[in-house]
CSV table of C-alpha atoms in Angstrom, one decimal:
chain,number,residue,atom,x,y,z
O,673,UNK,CA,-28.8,-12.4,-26.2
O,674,UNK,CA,-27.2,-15.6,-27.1
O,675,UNK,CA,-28.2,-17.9,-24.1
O,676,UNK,CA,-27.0,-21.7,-22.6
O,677,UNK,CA,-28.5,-23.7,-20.4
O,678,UNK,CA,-25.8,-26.3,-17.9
O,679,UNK,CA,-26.5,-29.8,-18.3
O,680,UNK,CA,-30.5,-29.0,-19.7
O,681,UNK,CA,-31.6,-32.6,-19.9
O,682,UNK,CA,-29.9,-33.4,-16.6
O,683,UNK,CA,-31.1,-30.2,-14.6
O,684,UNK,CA,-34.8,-30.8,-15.5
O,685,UNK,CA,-36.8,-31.0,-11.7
O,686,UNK,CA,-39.4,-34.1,-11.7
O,687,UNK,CA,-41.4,-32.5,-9.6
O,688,UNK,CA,-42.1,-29.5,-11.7
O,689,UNK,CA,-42.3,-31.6,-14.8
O,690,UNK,CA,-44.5,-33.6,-13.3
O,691,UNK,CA,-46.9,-31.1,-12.8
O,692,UNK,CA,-46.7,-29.8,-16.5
O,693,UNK,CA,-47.6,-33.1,-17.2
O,694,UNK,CA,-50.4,-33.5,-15.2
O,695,UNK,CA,-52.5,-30.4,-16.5
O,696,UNK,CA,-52.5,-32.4,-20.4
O,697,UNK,CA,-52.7,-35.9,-19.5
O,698,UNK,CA,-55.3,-37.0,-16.9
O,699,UNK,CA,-54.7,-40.6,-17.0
O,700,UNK,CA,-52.8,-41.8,-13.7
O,701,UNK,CA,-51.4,-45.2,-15.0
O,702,UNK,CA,-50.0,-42.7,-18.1
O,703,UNK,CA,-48.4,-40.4,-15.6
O,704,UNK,CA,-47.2,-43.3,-13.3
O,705,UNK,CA,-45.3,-45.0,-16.6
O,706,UNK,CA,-43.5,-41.4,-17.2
O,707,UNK,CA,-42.6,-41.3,-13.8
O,708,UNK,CA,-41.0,-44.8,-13.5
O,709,UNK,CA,-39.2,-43.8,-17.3
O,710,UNK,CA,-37.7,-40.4,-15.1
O,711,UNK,CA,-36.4,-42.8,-12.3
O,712,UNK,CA,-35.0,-45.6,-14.3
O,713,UNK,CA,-31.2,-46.7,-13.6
O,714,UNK,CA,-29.7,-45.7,-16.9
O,715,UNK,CA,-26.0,-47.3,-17.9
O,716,UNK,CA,-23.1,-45.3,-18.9
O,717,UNK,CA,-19.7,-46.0,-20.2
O,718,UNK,CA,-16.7,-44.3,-19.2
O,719,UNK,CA,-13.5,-43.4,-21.2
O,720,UNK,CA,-12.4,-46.6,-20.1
O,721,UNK,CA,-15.1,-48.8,-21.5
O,722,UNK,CA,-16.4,-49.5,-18.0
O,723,UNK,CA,-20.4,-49.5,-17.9
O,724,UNK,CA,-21.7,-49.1,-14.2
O,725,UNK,CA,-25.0,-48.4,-13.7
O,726,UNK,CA,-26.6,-45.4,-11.8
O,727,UNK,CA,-29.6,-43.6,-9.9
O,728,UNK,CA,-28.5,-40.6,-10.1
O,729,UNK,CA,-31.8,-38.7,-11.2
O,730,UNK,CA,-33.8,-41.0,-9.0
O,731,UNK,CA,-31.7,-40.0,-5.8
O,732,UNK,CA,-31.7,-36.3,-6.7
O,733,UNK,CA,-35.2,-36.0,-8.7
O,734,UNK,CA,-34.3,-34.1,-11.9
O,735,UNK,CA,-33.0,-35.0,-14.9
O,736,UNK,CA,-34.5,-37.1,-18.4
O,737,UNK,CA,-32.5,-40.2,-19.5
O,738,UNK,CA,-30.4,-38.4,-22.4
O,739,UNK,CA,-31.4,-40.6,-25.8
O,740,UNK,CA,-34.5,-42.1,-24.3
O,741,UNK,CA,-37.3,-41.4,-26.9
O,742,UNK,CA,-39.6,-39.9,-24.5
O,743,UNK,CA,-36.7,-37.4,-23.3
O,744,UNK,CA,-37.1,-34.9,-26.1
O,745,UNK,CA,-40.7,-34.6,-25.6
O,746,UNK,CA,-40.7,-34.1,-22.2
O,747,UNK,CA,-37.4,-31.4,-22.4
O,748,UNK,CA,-39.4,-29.6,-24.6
O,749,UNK,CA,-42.8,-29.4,-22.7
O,750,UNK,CA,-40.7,-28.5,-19.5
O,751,UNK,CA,-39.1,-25.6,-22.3
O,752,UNK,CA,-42.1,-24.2,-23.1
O,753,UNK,CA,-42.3,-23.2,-19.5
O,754,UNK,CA,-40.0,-20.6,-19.9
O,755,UNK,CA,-41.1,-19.4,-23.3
O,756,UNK,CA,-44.9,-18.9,-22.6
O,757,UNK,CA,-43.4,-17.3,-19.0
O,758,UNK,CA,-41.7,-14.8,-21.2
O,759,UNK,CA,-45.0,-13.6,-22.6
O,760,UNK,CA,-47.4,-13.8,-19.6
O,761,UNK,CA,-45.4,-11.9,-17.5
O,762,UNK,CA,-44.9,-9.3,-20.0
O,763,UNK,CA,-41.2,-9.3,-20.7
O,764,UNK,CA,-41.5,-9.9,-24.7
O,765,UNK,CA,-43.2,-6.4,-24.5
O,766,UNK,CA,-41.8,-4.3,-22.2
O,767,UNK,CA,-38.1,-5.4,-23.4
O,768,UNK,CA,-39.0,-5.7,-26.7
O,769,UNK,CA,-37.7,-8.9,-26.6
O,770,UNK,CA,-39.0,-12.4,-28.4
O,771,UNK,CA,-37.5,-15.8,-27.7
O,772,UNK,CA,-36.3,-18.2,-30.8
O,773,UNK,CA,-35.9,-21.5,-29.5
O,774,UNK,CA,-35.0,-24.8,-30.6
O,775,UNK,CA,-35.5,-27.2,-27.5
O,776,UNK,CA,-32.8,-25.9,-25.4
O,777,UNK,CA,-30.9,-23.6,-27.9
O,778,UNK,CA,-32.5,-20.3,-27.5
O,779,UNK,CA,-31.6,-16.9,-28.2
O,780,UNK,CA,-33.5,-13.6,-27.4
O,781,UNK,CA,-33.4,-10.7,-29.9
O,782,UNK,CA,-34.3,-7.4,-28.0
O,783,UNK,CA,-34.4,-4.2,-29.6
O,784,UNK,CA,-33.2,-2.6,-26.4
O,785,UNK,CA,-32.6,-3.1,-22.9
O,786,UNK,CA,-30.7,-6.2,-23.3
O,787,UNK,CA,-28.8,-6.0,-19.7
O,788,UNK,CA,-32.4,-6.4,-18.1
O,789,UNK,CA,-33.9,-8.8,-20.2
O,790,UNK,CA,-30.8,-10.7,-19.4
O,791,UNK,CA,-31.8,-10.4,-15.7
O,792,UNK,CA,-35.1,-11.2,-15.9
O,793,UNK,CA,-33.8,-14.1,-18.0
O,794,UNK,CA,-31.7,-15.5,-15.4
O,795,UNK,CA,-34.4,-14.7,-12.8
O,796,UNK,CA,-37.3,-17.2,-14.6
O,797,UNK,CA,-34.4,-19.8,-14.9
O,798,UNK,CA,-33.5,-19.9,-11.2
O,799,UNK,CA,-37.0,-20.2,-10.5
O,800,UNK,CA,-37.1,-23.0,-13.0
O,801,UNK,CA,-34.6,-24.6,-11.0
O,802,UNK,CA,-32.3,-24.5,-14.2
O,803,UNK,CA,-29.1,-23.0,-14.7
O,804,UNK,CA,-27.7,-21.0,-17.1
O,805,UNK,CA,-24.2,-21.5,-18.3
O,806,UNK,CA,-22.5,-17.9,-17.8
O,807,UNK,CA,-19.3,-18.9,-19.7
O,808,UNK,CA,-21.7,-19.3,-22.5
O,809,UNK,CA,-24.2,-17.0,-22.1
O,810,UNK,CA,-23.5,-13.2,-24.0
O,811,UNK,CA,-25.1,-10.0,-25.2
O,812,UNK,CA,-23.9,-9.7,-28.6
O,813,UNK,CA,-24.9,-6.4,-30.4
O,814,UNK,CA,-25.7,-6.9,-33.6
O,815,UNK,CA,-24.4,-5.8,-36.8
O,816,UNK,CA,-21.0,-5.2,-35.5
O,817,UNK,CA,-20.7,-9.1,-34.1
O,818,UNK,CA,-22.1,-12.2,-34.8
O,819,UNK,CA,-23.4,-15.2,-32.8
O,820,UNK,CA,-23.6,-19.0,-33.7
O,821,UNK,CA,-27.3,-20.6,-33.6
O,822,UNK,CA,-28.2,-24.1,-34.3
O,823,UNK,CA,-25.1,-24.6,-36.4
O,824,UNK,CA,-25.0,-21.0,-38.2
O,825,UNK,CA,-22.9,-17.9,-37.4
O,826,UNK,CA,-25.6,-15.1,-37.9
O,827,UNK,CA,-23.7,-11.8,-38.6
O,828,UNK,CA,-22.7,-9.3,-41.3
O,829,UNK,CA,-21.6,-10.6,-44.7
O,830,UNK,CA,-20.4,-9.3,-48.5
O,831,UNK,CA,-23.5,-9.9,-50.9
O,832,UNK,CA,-21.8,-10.7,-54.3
O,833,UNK,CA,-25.2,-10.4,-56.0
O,834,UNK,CA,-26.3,-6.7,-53.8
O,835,UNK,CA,-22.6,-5.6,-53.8
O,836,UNK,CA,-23.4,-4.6,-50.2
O,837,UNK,CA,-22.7,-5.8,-46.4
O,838,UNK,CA,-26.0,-8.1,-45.3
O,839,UNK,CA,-27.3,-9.7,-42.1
O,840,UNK,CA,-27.2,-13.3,-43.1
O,841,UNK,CA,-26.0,-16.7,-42.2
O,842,UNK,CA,-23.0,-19.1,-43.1
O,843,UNK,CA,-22.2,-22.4,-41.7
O,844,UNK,CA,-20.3,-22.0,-38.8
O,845,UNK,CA,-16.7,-23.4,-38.2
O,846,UNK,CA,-17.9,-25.3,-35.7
O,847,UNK,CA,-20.5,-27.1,-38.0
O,848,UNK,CA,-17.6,-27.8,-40.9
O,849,UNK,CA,-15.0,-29.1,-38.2
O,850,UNK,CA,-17.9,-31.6,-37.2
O,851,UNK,CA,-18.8,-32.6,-40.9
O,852,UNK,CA,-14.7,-33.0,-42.0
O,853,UNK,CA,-14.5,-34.9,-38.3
O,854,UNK,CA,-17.0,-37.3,-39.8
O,855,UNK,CA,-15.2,-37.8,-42.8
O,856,UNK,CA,-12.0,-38.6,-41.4
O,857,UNK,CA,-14.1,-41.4,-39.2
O,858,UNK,CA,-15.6,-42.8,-42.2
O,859,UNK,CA,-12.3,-43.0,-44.4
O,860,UNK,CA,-9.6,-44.5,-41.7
O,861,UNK,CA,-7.3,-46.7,-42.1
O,862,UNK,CA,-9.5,-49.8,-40.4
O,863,UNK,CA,-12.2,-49.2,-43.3
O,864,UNK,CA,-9.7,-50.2,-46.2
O,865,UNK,CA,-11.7,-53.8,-46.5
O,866,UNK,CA,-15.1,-51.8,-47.2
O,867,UNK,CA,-16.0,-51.7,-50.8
O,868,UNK,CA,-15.5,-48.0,-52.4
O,869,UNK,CA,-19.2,-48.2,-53.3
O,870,UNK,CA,-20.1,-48.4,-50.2
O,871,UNK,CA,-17.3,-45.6,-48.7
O,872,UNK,CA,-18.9,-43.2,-51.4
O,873,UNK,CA,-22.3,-43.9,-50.8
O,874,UNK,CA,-22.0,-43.2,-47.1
O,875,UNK,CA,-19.8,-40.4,-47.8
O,876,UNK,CA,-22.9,-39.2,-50.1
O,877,UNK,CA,-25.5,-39.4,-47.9
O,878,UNK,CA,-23.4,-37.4,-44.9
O,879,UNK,CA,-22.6,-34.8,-47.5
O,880,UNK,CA,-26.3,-34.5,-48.9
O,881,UNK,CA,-27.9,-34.5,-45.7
O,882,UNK,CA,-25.3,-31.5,-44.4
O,883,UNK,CA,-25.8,-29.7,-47.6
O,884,UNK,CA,-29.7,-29.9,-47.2
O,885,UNK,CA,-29.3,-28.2,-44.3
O,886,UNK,CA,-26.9,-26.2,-44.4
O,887,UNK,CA,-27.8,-24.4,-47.4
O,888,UNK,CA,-28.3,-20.7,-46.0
O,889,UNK,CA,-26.7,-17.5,-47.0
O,890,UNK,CA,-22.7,-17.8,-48.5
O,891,UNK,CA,-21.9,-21.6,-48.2
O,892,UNK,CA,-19.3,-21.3,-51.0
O,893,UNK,CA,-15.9,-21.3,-48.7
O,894,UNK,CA,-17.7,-24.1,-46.6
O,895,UNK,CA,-18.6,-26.1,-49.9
O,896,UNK,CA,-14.9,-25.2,-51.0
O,897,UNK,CA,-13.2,-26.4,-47.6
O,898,UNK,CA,-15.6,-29.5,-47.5
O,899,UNK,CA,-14.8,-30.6,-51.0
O,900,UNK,CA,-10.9,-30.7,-50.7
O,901,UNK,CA,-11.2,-32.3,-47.4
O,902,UNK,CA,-13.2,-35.3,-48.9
O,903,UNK,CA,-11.5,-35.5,-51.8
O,904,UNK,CA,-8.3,-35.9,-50.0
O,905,UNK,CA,-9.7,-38.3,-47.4
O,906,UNK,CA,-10.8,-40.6,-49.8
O,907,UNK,CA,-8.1,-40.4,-52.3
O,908,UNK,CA,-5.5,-41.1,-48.9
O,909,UNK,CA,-8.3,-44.0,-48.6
O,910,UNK,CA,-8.2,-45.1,-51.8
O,911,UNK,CA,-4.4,-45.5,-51.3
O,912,UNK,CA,-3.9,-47.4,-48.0
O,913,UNK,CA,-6.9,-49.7,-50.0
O,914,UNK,CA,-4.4,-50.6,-52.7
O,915,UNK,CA,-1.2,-50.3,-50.9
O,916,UNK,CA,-0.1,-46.9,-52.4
O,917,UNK,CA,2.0,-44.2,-50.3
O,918,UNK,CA,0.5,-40.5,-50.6
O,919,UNK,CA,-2.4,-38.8,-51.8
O,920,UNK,CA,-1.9,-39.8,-55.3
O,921,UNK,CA,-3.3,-36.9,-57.1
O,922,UNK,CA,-2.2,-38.4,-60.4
O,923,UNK,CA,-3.9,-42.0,-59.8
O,924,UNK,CA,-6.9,-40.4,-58.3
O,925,UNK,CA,-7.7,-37.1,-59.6
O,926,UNK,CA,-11.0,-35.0,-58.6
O,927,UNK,CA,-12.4,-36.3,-62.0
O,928,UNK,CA,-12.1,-39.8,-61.6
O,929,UNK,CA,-13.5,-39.4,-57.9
O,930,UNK,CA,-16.4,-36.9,-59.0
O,931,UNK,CA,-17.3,-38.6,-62.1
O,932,UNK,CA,-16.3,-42.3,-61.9
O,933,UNK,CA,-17.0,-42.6,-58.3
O,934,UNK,CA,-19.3,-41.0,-58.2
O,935,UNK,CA,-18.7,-38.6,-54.9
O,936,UNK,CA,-20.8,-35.8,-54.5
O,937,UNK,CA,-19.2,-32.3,-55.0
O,938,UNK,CA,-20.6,-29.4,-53.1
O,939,UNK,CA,-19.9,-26.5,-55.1
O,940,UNK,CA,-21.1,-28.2,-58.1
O,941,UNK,CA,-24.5,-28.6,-56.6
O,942,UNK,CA,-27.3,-26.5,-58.3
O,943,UNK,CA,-27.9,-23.3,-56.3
O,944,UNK,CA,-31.8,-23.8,-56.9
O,945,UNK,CA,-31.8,-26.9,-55.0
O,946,UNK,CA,-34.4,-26.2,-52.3
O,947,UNK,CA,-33.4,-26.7,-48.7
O,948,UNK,CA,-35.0,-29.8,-46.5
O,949,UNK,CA,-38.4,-28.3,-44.7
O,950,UNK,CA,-39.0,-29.0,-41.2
């Protein structure tokens, strides 16, 4: 069951959060700050750059200021709600039926009986007073589809090295457009006065830190896709730099930007390289 909750953060009910609160911290000035924090005016921008400022969970009493520090903490206690629910009232059992869940991002993997641990699913949410996102929300029957989870697409893939169809992981298409996005943010045309050690270092560290993570199952066409959309950026970079029309494949070939540049090359990373814990 691959689940979504509408608007998590802003959904949360003080009132019941509150009272989650209350039976691990007994201090009443503690509890008072968190509930000032939940009613603070927060500021937003629009599309216009317009910032007003607004009450909104104040007047209604729910929601936790998105990109407060205290926010995830809280979204997560309210969470676990819901996933120590599951187990007390017996559902993981009788569906067969366990939760994975990464604050809000959850999915329920049932060996059976999916259509009513879907219901009782939506029944502990409206009692939650949260809503779940049916547009979003799906049985998906597993090994004939696949589901995306926390930036992977979980689903059936050829094993090169057991020269058989797995259940695995990959990066999802999602995850790349997001990573090649970044690039293309980090290489425009407003960035030509940057130094190109400094373009390549920050290109470095966004392409470590994805390959850390994403380092799962088959990454190879993701590597492969990532790799000639970098090397293009920065070699169309390179030329609006030094006034030069085109991507310039003969003035700035993938060796003089993998081994003189030094820019990090996905596929030529070792495949031993552990991924990051935690």
């Amino acid at each position: 069951m691959d689940a979504d909750l509408s608007g998590y953060f802003d959904s949360i009910p003080h009132a019941e959060l509150m009272r989650c609160l209350a039976r691990r911290v007994s201090d009443k000035a503690v509890l008072h700050l968190v509930k000032l924090w939940l009613d603070a005016p927060v500021e937003e921008t629009d599309e216009r750059g317009h910032t007003q400022r607004t009450t909104r969970n104040r007047d209604e009493g729910r929601g936790t200021p998105q990109g407060a520090p205290l926010s995830p903490l809280l979204a997560n206690l309210y969470m676990r709600r819901f996933v120590l629910g599951w187990k007390q009232l017996g559902h993981e059992a009788r569906f067969r039926a366990r939760i994975v869940n990464y604050a809000d991002d959850f999915v329920i993997l049932c060996r059976g009986r999916a259509d009513e641990a879907m219901a009782a699913m939506r029944d502990m949410m409206q009692r939650l007073k949260l809503t779940v996102n049916e547009a979003k929300t799906r049985i998906c029957k597993l090994p004939a589809d696949s589901f995306d989870f926390l930036g992977y697409t979980i689903g059936m893939y050829w094993s090169w090295r057991q020269q058989r169809m797995v259940l695995s992981t990959r990066p999802s298409a999602k995850a790349v457009k997001r990573l090649k996005a970044k690039i293309s943010e980090a290489t425009r045309k407003h960035r030509t006065l940057l130094d190109v050690e400094l373009v390549v270092t920050r290109l470095n560290r966004m392409l470590n830190g994805w390959a850390n993570y994403f380092c799962r199952g088959p990454v190879s066409n993701a590597y492969r896709t990532i790799d000639k959309h970098v090397e293009n950026r920065l070699r169309q970079w390179l030329g609006g730099k030094h006034k030069q029309s085109g991507l310039r494949h003969d003035l700035y070939p993938n060796e003089y930007l993998h081994g003189e540049l030094g820019l990090v090359q996905l596929t030529a990373r070792p495949r031993n390289v552990p991924c990051a814990k935690g």
